[in-house]
Amino acid sequence: MKKKILQELYYFILASSLFQLPFLRKLKLGFFRKYHKGKYLAKFGSNILVKPAHSVPQSFFNYGKSLKIGSGAYIDFTGGVKIENDVTISERAMIFTHDHNIEKSDDWQKDGINYSPLVIKQYAWIGANSLILSKVNVIGKGAVIASGSVVTKDVPDYAIVGGNPAKVIKYRKIPTNE
């Protein structure tokens, strides 16, 4: 019961614009870090929601240093989400890690759920209004997802993807120190 109350309080704090006020912002960040056992600083806008859509044992949310989440973003970590260092998730981006079986019977609500863990690698940038669907397991290192994209499959390292469904537009040319 106590855990459920704290969980609902957490969801309220993250979604409420009241906690954007300067004197309440630190409380919001502290609650986020404590709830997710994060040891690194995260920056985020108002009205974000980071929660599992279904409470299941495999649900987890881990993040690295310098995570930035824009206002209105939604992250469903039912299947589990690991975010590496220096990742940006822009405004109103939506990430899903589960979907529903719909082929077994007339009542899809009784047919079960498919879970899919997601890893977002270092330096990735998910553009505003992007949609990451549950079939995606990896967003590669340094990848950029264009605003408004619908991502249905894994994104390679340093790829720039866009469209519906998202396709590789080109690869970033990153100089190496070798």
Tab-separated table of C-alpha atoms in Angstrom:
chain	number	residue	atom	x	y	z
A	1	MET	CA	0.000	0.000	0.000
A	2	LYS	CA	2.778	2.431	0.962
A	3	LYS	CA	4.660	1.619	-2.266
A	4	LYS	CA	1.531	2.275	-4.350
A	5	ILE	CA	0.971	5.649	-2.636
A	6	LEU	CA	4.601	6.677	-3.264
A	7	GLN	CA	4.275	5.533	-6.875
A	8	GLU	CA	1.176	7.677	-7.440
A	9	LEU	CA	2.873	10.639	-5.724
A	10	TYR	CA	5.842	10.202	-8.051
A	11	TYR	CA	3.596	10.226	-11.138
A	12	PHE	CA	1.817	13.347	-9.881
A	13	ILE	CA	5.080	15.202	-9.203
A	14	LEU	CA	6.486	14.413	-12.657
A	15	ALA	CA	3.308	15.371	-14.506
A	16	SER	CA	2.497	18.530	-12.539
A	17	SER	CA	3.608	21.921	-13.826
A	18	LEU	CA	3.470	23.125	-10.206
A	19	PHE	CA	6.841	21.435	-9.685
A	20	GLN	CA	8.412	23.634	-12.365
A	21	LEU	CA	8.442	26.478	-9.868
A	22	PRO	CA	12.078	27.149	-8.881
A	23	PHE	CA	11.664	26.266	-5.214
A	24	LEU	CA	9.905	22.958	-6.030
A	25	ARG	CA	12.116	21.916	-8.977
A	26	LYS	CA	14.789	20.427	-6.688
A	27	LEU	CA	12.139	18.363	-4.906
A	28	LYS	CA	10.958	17.004	-8.278
A	29	LEU	CA	14.501	16.077	-9.322
A	30	GLY	CA	15.254	14.505	-5.945
A	31	PHE	CA	12.121	12.382	-6.100
A	32	PHE	CA	12.965	11.275	-9.667
A	33	ARG	CA	16.484	10.254	-8.651
A	34	LYS	CA	15.324	8.445	-5.503
A	35	TYR	CA	12.510	6.599	-7.256
A	36	HIS	CA	14.788	5.376	-10.067
A	37	LYS	CA	17.847	4.934	-7.835
A	38	GLY	CA	19.740	7.266	-10.145
A	39	LYS	CA	23.125	8.540	-9.144
A	40	TYR	CA	23.374	11.070	-11.956
A	41	LEU	CA	21.790	14.404	-12.620
A	42	ALA	CA	18.861	14.537	-15.026
A	43	LYS	CA	17.217	17.637	-16.504
A	44	PHE	CA	13.634	17.581	-17.594
A	45	GLY	CA	10.743	19.810	-18.561
A	46	SER	CA	7.203	19.871	-17.266
A	47	ASN	CA	4.459	17.289	-17.711
A	48	ILE	CA	6.735	14.328	-18.399
A	49	LEU	CA	5.657	10.830	-17.511
A	50	VAL	CA	8.151	8.030	-16.877
A	51	LYS	CA	6.297	4.916	-15.742
A	52	PRO	CA	5.447	1.332	-16.651
A	53	ALA	CA	2.079	1.047	-18.374
A	54	HIS	CA	1.713	-2.360	-16.683
A	55	SER	CA	3.325	-3.350	-13.389
A	56	VAL	CA	5.419	-6.414	-14.137
A	57	PRO	CA	8.626	-7.778	-12.531
A	58	GLN	CA	10.838	-7.053	-15.559
A	59	SER	CA	10.034	-3.325	-15.533
A	60	PHE	CA	13.087	-1.137	-14.915
A	61	PHE	CA	14.338	2.338	-15.773
A	62	ASN	CA	18.085	3.043	-15.556
A	63	TYR	CA	19.816	6.164	-16.812
A	64	GLY	CA	23.345	7.532	-17.058
A	65	LYS	CA	24.877	10.974	-16.723
A	66	SER	CA	23.342	14.078	-18.312
A	67	LEU	CA	19.940	12.732	-19.308
A	68	LYS	CA	17.677	15.452	-20.714
A	69	ILE	CA	13.935	14.894	-21.152
A	70	GLY	CA	11.803	17.598	-22.770
A	71	SER	CA	8.350	18.729	-21.684
A	72	GLY	CA	5.457	16.424	-22.444
A	73	ALA	CA	7.638	13.338	-23.045
A	74	TYR	CA	6.287	9.895	-22.151
A	75	ILE	CA	8.474	6.876	-21.412
A	76	ASP	CA	6.779	3.517	-20.833
A	77	PHE	CA	9.309	1.202	-19.193
A	78	THR	CA	7.069	-1.884	-18.899
A	79	GLY	CA	9.657	-3.949	-20.824
A	80	GLY	CA	12.607	-2.098	-19.289
A	81	VAL	CA	14.612	0.926	-20.440
A	82	LYS	CA	18.336	1.561	-20.081
A	83	ILE	CA	19.559	5.005	-21.143
A	84	GLU	CA	23.295	5.596	-21.371
A	85	ASN	CA	25.171	8.897	-20.801
A	86	ASP	CA	24.452	12.199	-22.576
A	87	VAL	CA	21.092	11.303	-24.131
A	88	THR	CA	18.433	13.854	-25.079
A	89	ILE	CA	14.756	12.992	-25.424
A	90	SER	CA	13.010	16.050	-26.841
A	91	GLU	CA	9.554	17.487	-26.230
A	92	ARG	CA	6.530	15.202	-26.606
A	93	ALA	CA	8.595	12.173	-27.654
A	94	MET	CA	6.890	8.892	-26.749
A	95	ILE	CA	8.646	5.599	-26.032
A	96	PHE	CA	6.833	2.270	-25.650
A	97	THR	CA	8.339	-1.049	-24.507
A	98	HIS	CA	5.276	-3.275	-24.733
A	99	ASP	CA	2.413	-4.118	-27.037
A	100	HIS	CA	-0.642	-6.354	-26.888
A	101	ASN	CA	-1.272	-9.696	-28.569
A	102	ILE	CA	-4.254	-9.192	-30.859
A	103	GLU	CA	-4.334	-12.409	-32.895
A	104	LYS	CA	-5.383	-15.008	-30.291
A	105	SER	CA	-9.040	-14.268	-29.665
A	106	ASP	CA	-11.833	-11.748	-30.084
A	107	ASP	CA	-10.990	-10.083	-26.755
A	108	TRP	CA	-7.446	-8.741	-27.235
A	109	GLN	CA	-7.410	-7.526	-23.603
A	110	LYS	CA	-7.179	-11.127	-22.403
A	111	ASP	CA	-4.529	-12.229	-24.898
A	112	GLY	CA	-1.475	-11.049	-23.017
A	113	ILE	CA	1.302	-8.551	-23.492
A	114	ASN	CA	4.651	-8.670	-25.329
A	115	TYR	CA	7.551	-6.974	-23.533
A	116	SER	CA	10.572	-5.520	-25.262
A	117	PRO	CA	13.569	-4.021	-23.424
A	118	LEU	CA	15.119	-0.891	-24.942
A	119	VAL	CA	18.688	0.420	-24.753
A	120	ILE	CA	19.321	4.015	-25.805
A	121	LYS	CA	23.055	4.367	-26.303
A	122	GLN	CA	25.335	7.269	-25.485
A	123	TYR	CA	24.883	10.619	-27.309
A	124	ALA	CA	21.565	9.614	-28.923
A	125	TRP	CA	19.048	12.377	-29.621
A	126	ILE	CA	15.356	11.615	-30.008
A	127	GLY	CA	13.645	14.543	-31.744
A	128	ALA	CA	10.402	16.223	-30.708
A	129	ASN	CA	7.131	14.365	-31.333
A	130	SER	CA	8.954	11.140	-32.222
A	131	LEU	CA	7.364	7.785	-31.502
A	132	ILE	CA	9.528	4.798	-30.556
A	133	LEU	CA	7.512	1.570	-30.809
A	134	SER	CA	7.976	-1.621	-28.833
A	135	LYS	CA	9.773	-3.595	-31.576
A	136	VAL	CA	12.795	-1.314	-31.125
A	137	ASN	CA	15.491	-2.804	-28.860
A	138	VAL	CA	18.423	-0.465	-29.555
A	139	ILE	CA	18.892	3.159	-30.494
A	140	GLY	CA	22.549	3.316	-31.437
A	141	LYS	CA	25.392	5.464	-30.165
A	142	GLY	CA	25.208	9.003	-31.545
A	143	ALA	CA	21.996	8.261	-33.450
A	144	VAL	CA	19.624	11.116	-34.291
A	145	ILE	CA	15.908	10.558	-34.724
A	146	ALA	CA	14.265	13.357	-36.715
A	147	SER	CA	11.260	15.155	-35.248
A	148	GLY	CA	7.956	13.432	-35.854
A	149	SER	CA	9.501	10.085	-36.829
A	150	VAL	CA	7.865	6.748	-36.107
A	151	VAL	CA	10.641	4.282	-35.272
A	152	THR	CA	9.676	0.630	-35.802
A	153	LYS	CA	13.082	-1.109	-35.823
A	154	ASP	CA	16.543	-0.786	-34.292
A	155	VAL	CA	18.582	2.302	-35.163
A	156	PRO	CA	22.301	1.772	-35.971
A	157	ASP	CA	25.130	3.773	-34.395
A	158	TYR	CA	25.483	7.325	-35.819
A	159	ALA	CA	22.444	6.917	-38.099
A	160	ILE	CA	20.124	9.826	-38.797
A	161	VAL	CA	16.637	8.414	-39.261
A	162	GLY	CA	13.352	10.064	-40.179
A	163	GLY	CA	9.891	9.458	-41.568
A	164	ASN	CA	6.978	7.114	-40.987
A	165	PRO	CA	8.204	4.451	-40.730
A	166	ALA	CA	11.642	5.853	-39.935
A	167	LYS	CA	14.400	4.966	-42.386
A	168	VAL	CA	18.101	5.774	-42.402
A	169	ILE	CA	18.594	9.109	-44.174
A	170	LYS	CA	22.355	9.142	-43.762
A	171	TYR	CA	25.102	8.481	-41.241
A	172	ARG	CA	26.833	11.143	-39.168
A	173	LYS	CA	30.483	11.656	-40.065
A	174	ILE	CA	32.271	11.685	-36.726
A	175	PRO	CA	36.042	12.286	-36.822
A	176	THR	CA	38.051	9.731	-34.890
A	177	ASN	CA	41.095	10.442	-32.752
A	178	GLU	CA	43.077	7.555	-34.208
